[in-house]
PDB file of C-alpha atoms in Angstrom:
ATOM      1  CA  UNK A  30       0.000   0.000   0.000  1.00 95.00           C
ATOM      2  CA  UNK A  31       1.295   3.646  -0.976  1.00 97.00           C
ATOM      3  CA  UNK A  32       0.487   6.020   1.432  1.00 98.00           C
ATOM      4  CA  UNK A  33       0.060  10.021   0.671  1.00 98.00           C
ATOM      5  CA  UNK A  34      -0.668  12.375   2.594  1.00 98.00           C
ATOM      6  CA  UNK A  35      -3.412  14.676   1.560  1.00 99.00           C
ATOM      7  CA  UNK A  36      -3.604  18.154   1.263  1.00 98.00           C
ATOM      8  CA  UNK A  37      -5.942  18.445   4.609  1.00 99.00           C
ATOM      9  CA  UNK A  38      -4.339  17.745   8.217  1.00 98.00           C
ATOM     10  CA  UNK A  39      -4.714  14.010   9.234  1.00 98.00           C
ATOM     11  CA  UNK A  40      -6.230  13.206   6.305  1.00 99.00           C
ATOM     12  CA  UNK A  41      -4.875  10.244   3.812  1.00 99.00           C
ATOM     13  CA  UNK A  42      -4.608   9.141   0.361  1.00 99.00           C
ATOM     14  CA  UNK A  43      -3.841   5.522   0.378  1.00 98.00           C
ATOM     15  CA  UNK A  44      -3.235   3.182  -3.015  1.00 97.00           C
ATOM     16  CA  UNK A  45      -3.036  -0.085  -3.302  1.00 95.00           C
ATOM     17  CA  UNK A  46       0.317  -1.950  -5.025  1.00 93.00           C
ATOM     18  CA  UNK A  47      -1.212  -4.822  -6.835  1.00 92.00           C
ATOM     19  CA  UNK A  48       0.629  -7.724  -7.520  1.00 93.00           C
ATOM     20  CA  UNK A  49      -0.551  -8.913 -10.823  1.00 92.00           C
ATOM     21  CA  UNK A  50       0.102 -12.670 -13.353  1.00 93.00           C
ATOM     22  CA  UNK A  51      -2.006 -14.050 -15.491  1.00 96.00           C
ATOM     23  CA  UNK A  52      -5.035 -14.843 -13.318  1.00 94.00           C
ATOM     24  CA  UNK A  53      -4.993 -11.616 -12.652  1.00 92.00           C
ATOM     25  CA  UNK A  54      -4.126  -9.282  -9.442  1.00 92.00           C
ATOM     26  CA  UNK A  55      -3.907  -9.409  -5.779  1.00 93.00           C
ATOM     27  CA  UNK A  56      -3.514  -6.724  -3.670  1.00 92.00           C
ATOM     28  CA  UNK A  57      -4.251  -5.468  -0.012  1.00 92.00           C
ATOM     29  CA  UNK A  58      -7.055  -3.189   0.829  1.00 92.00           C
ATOM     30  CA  UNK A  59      -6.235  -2.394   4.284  1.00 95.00           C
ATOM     31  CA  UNK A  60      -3.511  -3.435   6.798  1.00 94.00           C
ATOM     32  CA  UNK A  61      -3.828  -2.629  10.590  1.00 94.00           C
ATOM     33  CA  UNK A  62      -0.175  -2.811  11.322  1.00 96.00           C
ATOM     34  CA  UNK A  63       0.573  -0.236   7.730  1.00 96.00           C
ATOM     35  CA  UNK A  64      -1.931   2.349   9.005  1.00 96.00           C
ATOM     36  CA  UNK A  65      -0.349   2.385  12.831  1.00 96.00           C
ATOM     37  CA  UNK A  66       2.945   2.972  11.041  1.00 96.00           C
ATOM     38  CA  UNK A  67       1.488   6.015   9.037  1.00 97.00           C
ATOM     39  CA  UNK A  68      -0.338   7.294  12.837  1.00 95.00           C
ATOM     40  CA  UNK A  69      -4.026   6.437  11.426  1.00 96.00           C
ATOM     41  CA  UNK A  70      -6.008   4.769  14.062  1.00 91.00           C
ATOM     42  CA  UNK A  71      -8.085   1.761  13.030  1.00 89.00           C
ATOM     43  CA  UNK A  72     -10.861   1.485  15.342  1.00 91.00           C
ATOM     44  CA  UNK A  73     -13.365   0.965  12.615  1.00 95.00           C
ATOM     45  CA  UNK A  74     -16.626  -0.622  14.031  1.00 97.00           C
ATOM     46  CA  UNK A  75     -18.616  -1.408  11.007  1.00 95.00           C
ATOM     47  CA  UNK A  76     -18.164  -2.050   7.465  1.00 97.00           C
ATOM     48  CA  UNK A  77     -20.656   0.156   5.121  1.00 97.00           C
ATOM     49  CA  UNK A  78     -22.335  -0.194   1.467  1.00 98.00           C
ATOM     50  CA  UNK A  79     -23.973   3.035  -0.541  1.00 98.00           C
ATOM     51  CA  UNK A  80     -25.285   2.346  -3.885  1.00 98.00           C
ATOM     52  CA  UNK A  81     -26.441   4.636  -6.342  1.00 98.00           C
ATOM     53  CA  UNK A  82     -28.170   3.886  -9.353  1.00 98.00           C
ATOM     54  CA  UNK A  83     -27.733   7.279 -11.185  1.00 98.00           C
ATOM     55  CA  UNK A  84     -24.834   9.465 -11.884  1.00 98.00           C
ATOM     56  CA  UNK A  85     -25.499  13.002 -10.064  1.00 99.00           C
ATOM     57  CA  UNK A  86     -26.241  11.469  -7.111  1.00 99.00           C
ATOM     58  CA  UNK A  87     -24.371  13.595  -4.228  1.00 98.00           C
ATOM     59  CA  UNK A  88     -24.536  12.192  -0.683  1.00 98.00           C
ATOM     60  CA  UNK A  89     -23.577  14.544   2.427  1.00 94.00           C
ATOM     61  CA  UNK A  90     -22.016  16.651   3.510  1.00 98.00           C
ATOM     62  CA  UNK A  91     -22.194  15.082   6.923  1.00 97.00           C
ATOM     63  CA  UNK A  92     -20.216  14.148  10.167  1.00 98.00           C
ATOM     64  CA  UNK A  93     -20.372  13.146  13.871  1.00 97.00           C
ATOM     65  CA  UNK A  94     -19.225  15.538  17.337  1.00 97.00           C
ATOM     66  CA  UNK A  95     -18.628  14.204  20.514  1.00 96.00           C
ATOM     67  CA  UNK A  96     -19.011  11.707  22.024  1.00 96.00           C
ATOM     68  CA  UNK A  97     -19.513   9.974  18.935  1.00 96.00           C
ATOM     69  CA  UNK A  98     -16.811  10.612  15.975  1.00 96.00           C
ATOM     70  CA  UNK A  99     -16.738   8.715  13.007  1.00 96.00           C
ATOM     71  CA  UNK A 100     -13.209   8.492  11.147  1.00 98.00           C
ATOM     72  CA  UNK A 101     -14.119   6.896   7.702  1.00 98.00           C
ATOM     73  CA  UNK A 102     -11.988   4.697   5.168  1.00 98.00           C
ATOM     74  CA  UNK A 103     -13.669   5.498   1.853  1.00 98.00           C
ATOM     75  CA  UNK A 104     -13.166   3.074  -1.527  1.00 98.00           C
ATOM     76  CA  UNK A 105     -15.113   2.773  -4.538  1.00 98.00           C
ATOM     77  CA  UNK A 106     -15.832  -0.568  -5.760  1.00 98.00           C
ATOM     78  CA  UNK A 107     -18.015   0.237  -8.935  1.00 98.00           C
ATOM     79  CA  UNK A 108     -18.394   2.653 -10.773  1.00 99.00           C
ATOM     80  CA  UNK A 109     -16.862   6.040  -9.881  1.00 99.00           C
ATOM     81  CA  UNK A 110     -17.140   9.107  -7.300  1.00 99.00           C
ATOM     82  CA  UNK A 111     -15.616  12.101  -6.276  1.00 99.00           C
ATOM     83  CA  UNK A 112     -14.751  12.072  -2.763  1.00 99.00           C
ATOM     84  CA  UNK A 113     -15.518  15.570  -0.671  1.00 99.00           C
ATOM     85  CA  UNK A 114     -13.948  15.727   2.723  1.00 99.00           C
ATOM     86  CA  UNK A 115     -14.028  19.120   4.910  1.00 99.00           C
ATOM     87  CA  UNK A 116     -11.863  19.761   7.945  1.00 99.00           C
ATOM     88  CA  UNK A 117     -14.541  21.031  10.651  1.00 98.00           C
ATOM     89  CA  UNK A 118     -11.617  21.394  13.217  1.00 98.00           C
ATOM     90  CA  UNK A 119     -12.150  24.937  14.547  1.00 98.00           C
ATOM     91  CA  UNK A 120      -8.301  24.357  16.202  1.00 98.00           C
ATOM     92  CA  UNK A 121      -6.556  22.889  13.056  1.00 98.00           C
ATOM     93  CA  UNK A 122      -4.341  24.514  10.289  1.00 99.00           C
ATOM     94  CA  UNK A 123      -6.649  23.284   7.592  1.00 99.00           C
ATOM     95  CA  UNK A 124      -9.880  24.362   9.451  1.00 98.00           C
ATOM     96  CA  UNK A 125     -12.687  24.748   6.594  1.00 98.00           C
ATOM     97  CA  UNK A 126     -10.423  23.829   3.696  1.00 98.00           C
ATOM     98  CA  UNK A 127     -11.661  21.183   1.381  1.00 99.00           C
ATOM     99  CA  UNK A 128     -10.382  18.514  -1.040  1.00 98.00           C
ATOM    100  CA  UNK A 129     -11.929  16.168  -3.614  1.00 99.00           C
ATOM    101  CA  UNK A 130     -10.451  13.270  -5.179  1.00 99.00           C
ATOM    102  CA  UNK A 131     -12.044  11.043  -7.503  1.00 99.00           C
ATOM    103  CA  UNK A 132     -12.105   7.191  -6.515  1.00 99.00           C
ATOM    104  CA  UNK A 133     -12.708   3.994  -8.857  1.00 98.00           C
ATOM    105  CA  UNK A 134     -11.855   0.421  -8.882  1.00 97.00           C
ATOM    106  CA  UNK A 135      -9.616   0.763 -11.599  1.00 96.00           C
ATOM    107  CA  UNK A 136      -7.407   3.463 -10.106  1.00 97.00           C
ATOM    108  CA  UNK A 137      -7.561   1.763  -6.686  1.00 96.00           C
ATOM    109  CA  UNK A 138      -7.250   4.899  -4.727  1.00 98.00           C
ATOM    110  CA  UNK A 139      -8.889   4.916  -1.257  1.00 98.00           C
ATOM    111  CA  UNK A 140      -9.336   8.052   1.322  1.00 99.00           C
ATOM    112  CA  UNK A 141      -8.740   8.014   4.821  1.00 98.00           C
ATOM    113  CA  UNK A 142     -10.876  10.794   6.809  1.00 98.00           C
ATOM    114  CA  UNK A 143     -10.398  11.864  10.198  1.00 98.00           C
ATOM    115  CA  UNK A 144     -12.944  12.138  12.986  1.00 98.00           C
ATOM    116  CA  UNK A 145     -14.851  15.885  12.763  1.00 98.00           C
ATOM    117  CA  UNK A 146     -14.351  15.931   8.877  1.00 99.00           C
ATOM    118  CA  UNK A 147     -17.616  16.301   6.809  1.00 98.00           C
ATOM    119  CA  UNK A 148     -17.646  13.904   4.143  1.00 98.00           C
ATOM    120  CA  UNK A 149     -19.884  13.461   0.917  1.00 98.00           C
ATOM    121  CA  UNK A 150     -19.239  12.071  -2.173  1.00 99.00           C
ATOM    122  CA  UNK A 151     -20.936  12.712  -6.038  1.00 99.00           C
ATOM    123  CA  UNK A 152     -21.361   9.693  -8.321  1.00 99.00           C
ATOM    124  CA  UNK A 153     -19.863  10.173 -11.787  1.00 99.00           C
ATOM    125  CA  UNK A 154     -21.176   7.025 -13.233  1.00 99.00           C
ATOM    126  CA  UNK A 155     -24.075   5.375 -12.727  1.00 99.00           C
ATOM    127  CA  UNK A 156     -24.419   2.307 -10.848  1.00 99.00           C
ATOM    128  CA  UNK A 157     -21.450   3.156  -8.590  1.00 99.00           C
ATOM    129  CA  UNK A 158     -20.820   1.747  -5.184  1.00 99.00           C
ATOM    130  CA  UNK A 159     -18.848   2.303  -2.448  1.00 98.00           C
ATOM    131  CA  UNK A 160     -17.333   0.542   0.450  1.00 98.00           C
ATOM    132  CA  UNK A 161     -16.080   2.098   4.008  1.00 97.00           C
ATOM    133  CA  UNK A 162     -14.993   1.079   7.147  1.00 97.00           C
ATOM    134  CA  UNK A 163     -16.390   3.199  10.649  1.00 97.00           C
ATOM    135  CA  UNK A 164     -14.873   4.247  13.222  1.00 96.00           C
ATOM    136  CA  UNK A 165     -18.026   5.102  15.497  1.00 95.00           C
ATOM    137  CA  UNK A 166     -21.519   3.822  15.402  1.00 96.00           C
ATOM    138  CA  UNK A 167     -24.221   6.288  13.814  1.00 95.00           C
ATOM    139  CA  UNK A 168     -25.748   8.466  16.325  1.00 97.00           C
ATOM    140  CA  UNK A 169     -28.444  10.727  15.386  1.00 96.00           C
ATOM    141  CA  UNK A 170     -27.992  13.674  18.192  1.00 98.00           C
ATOM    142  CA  UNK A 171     -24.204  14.330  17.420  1.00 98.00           C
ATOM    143  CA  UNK A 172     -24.604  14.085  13.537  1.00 97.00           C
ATOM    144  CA  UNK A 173     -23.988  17.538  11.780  1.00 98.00           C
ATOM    145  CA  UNK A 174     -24.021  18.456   8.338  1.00 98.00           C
ATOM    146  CA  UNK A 175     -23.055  21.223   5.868  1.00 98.00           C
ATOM    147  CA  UNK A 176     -24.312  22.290   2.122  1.00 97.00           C
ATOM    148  CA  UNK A 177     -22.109  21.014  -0.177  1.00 97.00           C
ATOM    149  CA  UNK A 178     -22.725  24.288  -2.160  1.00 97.00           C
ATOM    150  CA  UNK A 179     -22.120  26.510   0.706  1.00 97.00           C
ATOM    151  CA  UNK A 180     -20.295  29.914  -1.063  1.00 97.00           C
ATOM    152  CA  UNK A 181     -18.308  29.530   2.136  1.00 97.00           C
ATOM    153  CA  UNK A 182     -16.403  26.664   0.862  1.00 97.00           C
ATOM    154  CA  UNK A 183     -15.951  27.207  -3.120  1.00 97.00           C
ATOM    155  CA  UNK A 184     -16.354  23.229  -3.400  1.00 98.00           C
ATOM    156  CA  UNK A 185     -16.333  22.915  -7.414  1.00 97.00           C
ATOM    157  CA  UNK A 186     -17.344  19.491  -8.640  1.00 98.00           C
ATOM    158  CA  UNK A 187     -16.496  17.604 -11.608  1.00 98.00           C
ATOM    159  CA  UNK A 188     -20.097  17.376 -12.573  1.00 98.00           C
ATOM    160  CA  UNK A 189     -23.827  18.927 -11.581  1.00 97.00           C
ATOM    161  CA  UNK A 190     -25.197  16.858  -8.848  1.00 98.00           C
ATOM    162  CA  UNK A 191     -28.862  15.676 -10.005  1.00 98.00           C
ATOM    163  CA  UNK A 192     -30.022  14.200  -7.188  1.00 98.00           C
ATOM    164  CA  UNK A 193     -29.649  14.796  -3.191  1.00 98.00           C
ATOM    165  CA  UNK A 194     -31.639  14.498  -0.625  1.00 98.00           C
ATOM    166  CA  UNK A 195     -34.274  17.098   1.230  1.00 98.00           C
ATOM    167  CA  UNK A 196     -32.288  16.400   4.080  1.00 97.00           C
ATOM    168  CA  UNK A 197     -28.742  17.245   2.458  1.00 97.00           C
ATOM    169  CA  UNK A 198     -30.564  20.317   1.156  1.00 97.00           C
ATOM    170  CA  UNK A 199     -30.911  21.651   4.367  1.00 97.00           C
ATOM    171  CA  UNK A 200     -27.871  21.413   6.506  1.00 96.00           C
ATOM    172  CA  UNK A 201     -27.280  25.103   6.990  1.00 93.00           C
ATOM    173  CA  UNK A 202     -24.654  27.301   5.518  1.00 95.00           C
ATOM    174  CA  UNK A 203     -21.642  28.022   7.389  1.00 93.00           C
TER     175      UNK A 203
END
């Protein structure tokens, strides 16, 4: 696994080094023992699936306070998405800053966020899943969420989203 860090504090671009032949490849997806070495906790609780049938579909901006933080280890394991993370840490260097990265099986590029991040992702295919570990256990009272088109942030996306929900809609602006 190639690890890189990303352009926001504590947060991780990770690849995976497949080891192809004729059958095909193998390669590692995660490694508890690779992320201690990089200072990534892996506390992950639960294993995730979102499915979207149509392109356009954006999902977030969301994330968890205290007492319930959820650190999130994002791939993409059909199709393809751009990846949105936000640093909500009022007391880091990268506080509001964003970065996207786009995420498919074929480039086998994976995100690590960090706890108090908002994250969100935009399908740009349709028919495009994703897979992600947890670090913490969904609990309604501490989620938040932002507006992925809050003027605040200047998030520019690859494509228009199309679809989102009423409840994405109306996380409030910053």
């Amino acid at each position: 696994m190639i690890f890189e860090p990303a352009p926001l504090k504590d947060a991780w671009i990770i690849k995976q080094k497949p080891i192809g032949d004729e059958r095909g490849y193998f390669a590692r997806a995660f490694c508890e023992k690779e992320f201690a070495a990089h200072g990534i906790p892996t506390g992950f609780v639960q294993v995730n699936t979102s499915f979207s049938k149509d392109a356009g579909t954006l999902r977030g901006l969301h994330w968890q306070i205290d007492p319930a933080p959820e650190p999130k280890f994002m791939r993409c394991t059909r199709g393809a998405i751009y990846d949105i993370m936000v640093d909500m840490r009022p007391d880091s260097p990268t506080y509001l800053q964003h970065f996207g990265i786009e995420l498919t099986p074929e480039n086998q590029t994976m995100v690590y966020v960090p706890a108090f991040f908002a994250h969100g992702f935009l399908t740009l295919e349709p028919d495009s899943q994703s897979l992600y570990m947890v670090g913490g256990y969904y609990t309604p009272e501490c989620e938040r969420g932002i507006r992925y088109n809050d003027p605040k942030l200047g998030i520019e996306l690859p494509i228009e989203p199309t679809t989102v929900s009423e409840k994405d809609l109306s996380w409030p602006l910053l």
